[in-house]
Structure formats: structure tokens, C-alpha cells
GROMACS .gro file of N, CA and C in nm:
model
  354
    1UNK      N    1   0.084  -0.119   0.000
    1UNK     CA    2   0.000   0.000   0.000
    1UNK      C    3   0.088   0.125   0.000
    2UNK      N    4   0.054   0.218  -0.089
    2UNK     CA    5   0.128   0.343  -0.095
    2UNK      C    6   0.085   0.433   0.020
    3UNK      N    7   0.183   0.493   0.084
    3UNK     CA    8   0.155   0.587   0.193
    3UNK      C    9   0.131   0.724   0.130
    4UNK      N   10   0.011   0.776   0.148
    4UNK     CA   11  -0.024   0.905   0.089
    4UNK      C   12   0.019   1.019   0.182
    5UNK      N   13   0.019   1.140   0.130
    5UNK     CA   14   0.053   1.256   0.213
    5UNK      C   15  -0.052   1.275   0.324
    6UNK      N   16  -0.177   1.246   0.293
    6UNK     CA   17  -0.282   1.258   0.396
    6UNK      C   18  -0.251   1.163   0.513
    7UNK      N   19  -0.208   1.041   0.480
    7UNK     CA   20  -0.172   0.944   0.584
    7UNK      C   21  -0.052   0.996   0.664
    8UNK      N   22   0.048   1.048   0.593
    8UNK     CA   23   0.168   1.097   0.660
    8UNK      C   24   0.137   1.215   0.752
    9UNK      N   25   0.051   1.304   0.707
    9UNK     CA   26   0.016   1.421   0.789
    9UNK      C   27  -0.054   1.378   0.918
   10UNK      N   28  -0.146   1.285   0.908
   10UNK     CA   29  -0.216   1.236   1.027
   10UNK      C   30  -0.119   1.158   1.116
   11UNK      N   31  -0.035   1.075   1.055
   11UNK     CA   32   0.061   0.995   1.131
   11UNK      C   33   0.161   1.085   1.205
   12UNK      N   34   0.200   1.194   1.144
   12UNK     CA   35   0.293   1.288   1.207
   12UNK      C   36   0.235   1.343   1.338
   13UNK      N   37   0.108   1.381   1.333
   13UNK     CA   38   0.044   1.436   1.454
   13UNK      C   39   0.042   1.332   1.566
   14UNK      N   40   0.022   1.207   1.531
   14UNK     CA   41   0.019   1.099   1.630
   14UNK      C   42   0.161   1.069   1.679
   15UNK      N   43   0.257   1.066   1.588
   15UNK     CA   44   0.397   1.042   1.626
   15UNK      C   45   0.447   1.150   1.721
   16UNK      N   46   0.401   1.273   1.701
   16UNK     CA   47   0.438   1.382   1.793
   16UNK      C   48   0.388   1.351   1.935
   17UNK      N   49   0.266   1.298   1.945
   17UNK     CA   50   0.212   1.261   2.077
   17UNK      C   51   0.298   1.155   2.144
   18UNK      N   52   0.348   1.059   2.065
   18UNK     CA   53   0.436   0.955   2.118
   18UNK      C   54   0.566   1.020   2.168
   19UNK      N   55   0.624   1.106   2.086
   19UNK     CA   56   0.749   1.174   2.122
   19UNK      C   57   0.732   1.255   2.251
   20UNK      N   58   0.620   1.321   2.264
   20UNK     CA   59   0.594   1.406   2.381
   20UNK      C   60   0.550   1.326   2.504
   21UNK      N   61   0.538   1.193   2.488
   21UNK     CA   62   0.505   1.106   2.600
   21UNK      C   63   0.357   1.105   2.637
   22UNK      N   64   0.272   1.152   2.548
   22UNK     CA   65   0.127   1.156   2.576
   22UNK      C   66   0.060   1.022   2.552
   23UNK      N   67   0.119   0.943   2.459
   23UNK     CA   68   0.070   0.807   2.434
   23UNK      C   69   0.192   0.717   2.411
   24UNK      N   70   0.171   0.586   2.423
   24UNK     CA   71   0.280   0.491   2.400
   24UNK      C   72   0.298   0.466   2.250
   25UNK      N   73   0.410   0.402   2.216
   25UNK     CA   74   0.434   0.366   2.076
   25UNK      C   75   0.323   0.273   2.024
   26UNK      N   76   0.283   0.178   2.108
   26UNK     CA   77   0.178   0.084   2.068
   26UNK      C   78   0.046   0.157   2.046
   27UNK      N   79   0.011   0.246   2.137
   27UNK     CA   80  -0.112   0.325   2.120
   27UNK      C   81  -0.104   0.409   1.992
   28UNK      N   82   0.013   0.465   1.966
   28UNK     CA   83   0.033   0.545   1.845
   28UNK      C   84   0.015   0.462   1.719
   29UNK      N   85   0.074   0.343   1.718
   29UNK     CA   86   0.062   0.254   1.603
   29UNK      C   87  -0.085   0.221   1.576
   30UNK      N   88  -0.158   0.188   1.682
   30UNK     CA   89  -0.300   0.154   1.668
   30UNK      C   90  -0.380   0.274   1.617
   31UNK      N   91  -0.351   0.392   1.672
   31UNK     CA   92  -0.423   0.514   1.632
   31UNK      C   93  -0.394   0.549   1.486
   32UNK      N   94  -0.268   0.538   1.444
   32UNK     CA   95  -0.234   0.566   1.303
   32UNK      C   96  -0.309   0.469   1.212
   33UNK      N   97  -0.310   0.342   1.248
   33UNK     CA   98  -0.380   0.241   1.167
   33UNK      C   99  -0.528   0.273   1.159
   34UNK      N  100  -0.588   0.306   1.274
   34UNK     CA  101  -0.733   0.332   1.281
   34UNK      C  102  -0.770   0.457   1.199
   35UNK      N  103  -0.691   0.564   1.212
   35UNK     CA  104  -0.725   0.691   1.149
   35UNK      C  105  -0.691   0.694   1.000
   36UNK      N  106  -0.576   0.634   0.964
   36UNK     CA  107  -0.528   0.648   0.825
   36UNK      C  108  -0.547   0.523   0.740
   37UNK      N  109  -0.562   0.406   0.805
   37UNK     CA  110  -0.566   0.282   0.730
   37UNK      C  111  -0.428   0.227   0.697
   38UNK      N  112  -0.323   0.299   0.741
   38UNK     CA  113  -0.185   0.252   0.721
   38UNK      C  114  -0.170   0.119   0.795
   39UNK      N  115  -0.103   0.022   0.735
   39UNK     CA  116  -0.090  -0.106   0.805
   39UNK      C  117   0.000  -0.091   0.928
   40UNK      N  118  -0.012  -0.186   1.019
   40UNK     CA  119   0.058  -0.178   1.148
   40UNK      C  120   0.208  -0.165   1.136
   41UNK      N  121   0.268  -0.240   1.043
   41UNK     CA  122   0.413  -0.234   1.023
   41UNK      C  123   0.459  -0.097   0.977
   42UNK      N  124   0.385  -0.039   0.884
   42UNK     CA  125   0.419   0.095   0.834
   42UNK      C  126   0.396   0.201   0.941
   43UNK      N  127   0.289   0.185   1.019
   43UNK     CA  128   0.260   0.279   1.127
   43UNK      C  129   0.372   0.275   1.232
   44UNK      N  130   0.415   0.153   1.265
   44UNK     CA  131   0.526   0.136   1.360
   44UNK      C  132   0.653   0.200   1.305
   45UNK      N  133   0.680   0.177   1.176
   45UNK     CA  134   0.799   0.234   1.112
   45UNK      C  135   0.793   0.386   1.112
   46UNK      N  136   0.675   0.442   1.088
   46UNK     CA  137   0.661   0.588   1.087
   46UNK      C  138   0.703   0.646   1.222
   47UNK      N  139   0.652   0.587   1.329
   47UNK     CA  140   0.686   0.633   1.464
   47UNK      C  141   0.835   0.616   1.489
   48UNK      N  142   0.890   0.500   1.454
   48UNK     CA  143   1.032   0.472   1.476
   48UNK      C  144   1.120   0.574   1.403
   49UNK      N  145   1.087   0.601   1.277
   49UNK     CA  146   1.166   0.696   1.198
   49UNK      C  147   1.153   0.837   1.257
   50UNK      N  148   1.032   0.877   1.292
   50UNK     CA  149   1.014   1.010   1.350
   50UNK      C  150   1.095   1.025   1.479
   51UNK      N  151   1.090   0.926   1.567
   51UNK     CA  152   1.165   0.932   1.693
   51UNK      C  153   1.315   0.935   1.665
   52UNK      N  154   1.361   0.857   1.566
   52UNK     CA  155   1.503   0.857   1.530
   52UNK      C  156   1.544   0.996   1.480
   53UNK      N  157   1.459   1.056   1.398
   53UNK     CA  158   1.488   1.191   1.349
   53UNK      C  159   1.499   1.291   1.465
   54UNK      N  160   1.406   1.282   1.558
   54UNK     CA  161   1.405   1.376   1.671
   54UNK      C  162   1.528   1.361   1.760
   55UNK      N  163   1.588   1.240   1.757
   55UNK     CA  164   1.706   1.212   1.841
   55UNK      C  165   1.836   1.210   1.761
   56UNK      N  166   1.828   1.235   1.629
   56UNK     CA  167   1.947   1.235   1.545
   56UNK      C  168   2.009   1.099   1.525
   57UNK      N  169   1.928   0.993   1.532
   57UNK     CA  170   1.978   0.855   1.525
   57UNK      C  171   1.946   0.792   1.389
   58UNK      N  172   2.031   0.699   1.349
   58UNK     CA  173   2.011   0.628   1.222
   58UNK      C  174   1.881   0.547   1.227
   59UNK      N  175   1.817   0.535   1.114
   59UNK     CA  176   1.699   0.448   1.100
   59UNK      C  177   1.717   0.364   0.976
   60UNK      N  178   1.648   0.250   0.970
   60UNK     CA  179   1.670   0.152   0.863
   60UNK      C  180   1.560   0.148   0.757
   61UNK      N  181   1.439   0.187   0.793
   61UNK     CA  182   1.329   0.186   0.695
   61UNK      C  183   1.326   0.322   0.624
   62UNK      N  184   1.257   0.329   0.513
   62UNK     CA  185   1.256   0.452   0.434
   62UNK      C  186   1.115   0.501   0.405
   63UNK      N  187   1.106   0.632   0.384
   63UNK     CA  188   0.982   0.697   0.340
   63UNK      C  189   1.001   0.745   0.198
   64UNK      N  190   0.891   0.781   0.135
   64UNK     CA  191   0.903   0.847   0.005
   64UNK      C  192   0.954   0.990   0.028
   65UNK      N  193   1.008   1.049  -0.076
   65UNK     CA  194   1.072   1.180  -0.062
   65UNK      C  195   0.974   1.290  -0.022
   66UNK      N  196   0.852   1.281  -0.069
   66UNK     CA  197   0.750   1.381  -0.034
   66UNK      C  198   0.726   1.379   0.117
   67UNK      N  199   0.718   1.261   0.176
   67UNK     CA  200   0.700   1.248   0.321
   67UNK      C  201   0.823   1.299   0.395
   68UNK      N  202   0.942   1.267   0.345
   68UNK     CA  203   1.064   1.316   0.410
   68UNK      C  204   1.066   1.468   0.416
   69UNK      N  205   1.038   1.532   0.304
   69UNK     CA  206   1.039   1.679   0.299
   69UNK      C  207   0.934   1.736   0.394
   70UNK      N  208   0.816   1.675   0.395
   70UNK     CA  209   0.709   1.717   0.487
   70UNK      C  210   0.756   1.706   0.632
   71UNK      N  211   0.822   1.595   0.665
   71UNK     CA  212   0.871   1.577   0.803
   71UNK      C  213   0.972   1.683   0.840
   72UNK      N  214   1.069   1.709   0.753
   72UNK     CA  215   1.169   1.811   0.783
   72UNK      C  216   1.104   1.948   0.806
   73UNK      N  217   1.013   1.984   0.718
   73UNK     CA  218   0.946   2.114   0.730
   73UNK      C  219   0.861   2.121   0.857
   74UNK      N  220   0.792   2.013   0.888
   74UNK     CA  221   0.706   2.010   1.007
   74UNK      C  222   0.788   2.013   1.135
   75UNK      N  223   0.898   1.939   1.138
   75UNK     CA  224   0.984   1.938   1.256
   75UNK      C  225   1.041   2.077   1.278
   76UNK      N  226   1.085   2.142   1.171
   76UNK     CA  227   1.139   2.279   1.184
   76UNK      C  228   1.031   2.373   1.239
   77UNK      N  229   0.911   2.364   1.183
   77UNK     CA  230   0.800   2.452   1.224
   77UNK      C  231   0.759   2.427   1.369
   78UNK      N  232   0.748   2.299   1.407
   78UNK     CA  233   0.696   2.264   1.539
   78UNK      C  234   0.801   2.261   1.651
   79UNK      N  235   0.927   2.231   1.615
   79UNK     CA  236   1.029   2.211   1.719
   79UNK      C  237   1.152   2.300   1.703
   80UNK      N  238   1.166   2.366   1.588
   80UNK     CA  239   1.276   2.459   1.569
   80UNK      C  240   1.396   2.401   1.494
   81UNK      N  241   1.491   2.491   1.469
   81UNK     CA  242   1.608   2.459   1.386
   81UNK      C  243   1.696   2.351   1.447
   82UNK      N  244   1.707   2.349   1.579
   82UNK     CA  245   1.791   2.248   1.647
   82UNK      C  246   1.742   2.107   1.614
   83UNK      N  247   1.611   2.088   1.617
   83UNK     CA  248   1.555   1.955   1.587
   83UNK      C  249   1.557   1.924   1.438
   84UNK      N  250   1.546   2.028   1.354
   84UNK     CA  251   1.563   2.007   1.210
   84UNK      C  252   1.704   1.954   1.185
   85UNK      N  253   1.804   2.013   1.250
   85UNK     CA  254   1.943   1.969   1.234
   85UNK      C  255   1.957   1.822   1.275
   86UNK      N  256   1.895   1.783   1.386
   86UNK     CA  257   1.898   1.642   1.429
   86UNK      C  258   1.833   1.552   1.324
   87UNK      N  259   1.718   1.595   1.271
   87UNK     CA  260   1.646   1.515   1.171
   87UNK      C  261   1.730   1.499   1.044
   88UNK      N  262   1.797   1.606   1.004
   88UNK     CA  263   1.882   1.599   0.885
   88UNK      C  264   2.002   1.506   0.909
   89UNK      N  265   2.059   1.512   1.030
   89UNK     CA  266   2.171   1.422   1.064
   89UNK      C  267   2.124   1.276   1.061
   90UNK      N  268   2.008   1.250   1.119
   90UNK     CA  269   1.954   1.113   1.119
   90UNK      C  270   1.934   1.064   0.976
   91UNK      N  271   1.880   1.149   0.892
   91UNK     CA  272   1.853   1.110   0.753
   91UNK      C  273   1.982   1.092   0.675
   92UNK      N  274   2.085   1.173   0.705
   92UNK     CA  275   2.215   1.154   0.640
   92UNK      C  276   2.273   1.017   0.681
   93UNK      N  277   2.257   0.982   0.809
   93UNK     CA  278   2.302   0.850   0.855
   93UNK      C  279   2.226   0.740   0.781
   94UNK      N  280   2.097   0.763   0.757
   94UNK     CA  281   2.016   0.665   0.683
   94UNK      C  282   2.066   0.651   0.539
   95UNK      N  283   2.094   0.764   0.474
   95UNK     CA  284   2.147   0.761   0.337
   95UNK      C  285   2.279   0.683   0.334
   96UNK      N  286   2.366   0.711   0.430
   96UNK     CA  287   2.495   0.642   0.438
   96UNK      C  288   2.477   0.492   0.460
   97UNK      N  289   2.386   0.457   0.551
   97UNK     CA  290   2.354   0.315   0.579
   97UNK      C  291   2.302   0.248   0.451
   98UNK      N  292   2.208   0.311   0.385
   98UNK     CA  293   2.144   0.253   0.266
   98UNK      C  294   2.247   0.228   0.156
   99UNK      N  295   2.345   0.317   0.145
   99UNK     CA  296   2.446   0.302   0.039
   99UNK      C  297   2.533   0.178   0.061
  100UNK      N  298   2.536   0.125   0.182
  100UNK     CA  299   2.615   0.004   0.210
  100UNK      C  300   2.539  -0.125   0.173
  101UNK      N  301   2.413  -0.114   0.139
  101UNK     CA  302   2.331  -0.233   0.112
  101UNK      C  303   2.344  -0.285  -0.031
  102UNK      N  304   2.406  -0.205  -0.118
  102UNK     CA  305   2.422  -0.247  -0.257
  102UNK      C  306   2.294  -0.240  -0.337
  103UNK      N  307   2.200  -0.157  -0.295
  103UNK     CA  308   2.073  -0.141  -0.367
  103UNK      C  309   2.064  -0.005  -0.435
  104UNK      N  310   2.180   0.058  -0.457
  104UNK     CA  311   2.178   0.192  -0.514
  104UNK      C  312   2.187   0.296  -0.404
  105UNK      N  313   2.156   0.419  -0.441
  105UNK     CA  314   2.162   0.524  -0.338
  105UNK      C  315   2.032   0.602  -0.333
  106UNK      N  316   2.020   0.683  -0.233
  106UNK     CA  317   1.898   0.762  -0.213
  106UNK      C  318   1.926   0.906  -0.255
  107UNK      N  319   1.950   0.924  -0.385
  107UNK     CA  320   1.988   1.056  -0.435
  107UNK      C  321   1.879   1.161  -0.413
  108UNK      N  322   1.753   1.119  -0.421
  108UNK     CA  323   1.642   1.214  -0.397
  108UNK      C  324   1.643   1.264  -0.254
  109UNK      N  325   1.660   1.172  -0.158
  109UNK     CA  326   1.666   1.211  -0.017
  109UNK      C  327   1.790   1.295   0.008
  110UNK      N  328   1.903   1.258  -0.052
  110UNK     CA  329   2.026   1.336  -0.034
  110UNK      C  330   2.006   1.479  -0.084
  111UNK      N  331   1.937   1.495  -0.195
  111UNK     CA  332   1.909   1.628  -0.251
  111UNK      C  333   1.824   1.710  -0.153
  112UNK      N  334   1.723   1.646  -0.095
  112UNK     CA  335   1.636   1.715   0.001
  112UNK      C  336   1.716   1.756   0.126
  113UNK      N  337   1.801   1.667   0.176
  113UNK     CA  338   1.886   1.697   0.293
  113UNK      C  339   1.972   1.819   0.262
  114UNK      N  340   2.039   1.817   0.146
  114UNK     CA  341   2.127   1.929   0.108
  114UNK      C  342   2.049   2.059   0.098
  115UNK      N  343   1.930   2.051   0.039
  115UNK     CA  344   1.844   2.168   0.021
  115UNK      C  345   1.800   2.226   0.157
  116UNK      N  346   1.762   2.137   0.249
  116UNK     CA  347   1.712   2.181   0.380
  116UNK      C  348   1.824   2.236   0.469
  117UNK      N  349   1.948   2.190   0.446
  117UNK     CA  350   2.062   2.238   0.525
  117UNK      C  351   2.089   2.386   0.497
  118UNK      N  352   2.062   2.429   0.372
  118UNK     CA  353   2.098   2.566   0.336
  118UNK      C  354   1.988   2.666   0.369
   0.00000   0.00000   0.00000
């Protein structure tokens, strides 16, 4: 199933609640699934990636570029430049990790990271 921007926007609001400690990861996953129809694995991955971005940590699953750009812009708007920097660092770590898998590279994501840094 393709993750639409509408799904990503709703999932972002729920992932923020998880980050802020208002709900658990499991509650977040269930809520994303219920509200957006995103399957449980993708909902779990969305939360995991968002939390990794907020902490500047590498993540292993990937989003489409439209969702990545939306996340960077939303994190900057909602949490400020410091957290945008962490999100960009996490995504750079993801690009570096992905390049070691021998499946090509994430040039679209790299372009977005470079664009958001400036």
C-alpha cells in the first residue's frame, strides 16, 4: 500500500504525541492504523523513523521523498532549527547506511537533505 501525504500528515500528529510522552508507541501505532488505514508495520515504522529523526539517530526503513520533505518542514516549524538539524543528521546516517546495502543510493533524499541544510 502506498503511503499518501494525507496518511503521513495524520501519522505525524500521532507520532508527535508519542514523542511528547502523551501516548505509548503501541497506542500510536493503533491510532495511526485506525485513522489512516496505514498497516501496522508501516505505522510502527513511521513512529520509529520520527523518533530517530528527533534524536538524530540512524533508522533503517525509508519513506518516500515527499513524506521526508514534509517531516523536515514540520519538525522545523513545530520544534525549531535544532531539531531540524537532528532530523537531517539522522537522515544523512540513513542515506549512508542505505548506500552500504548495494541497492543503489537515495539521491532524492540526499538532494532534500542538502536543500534543507541551506
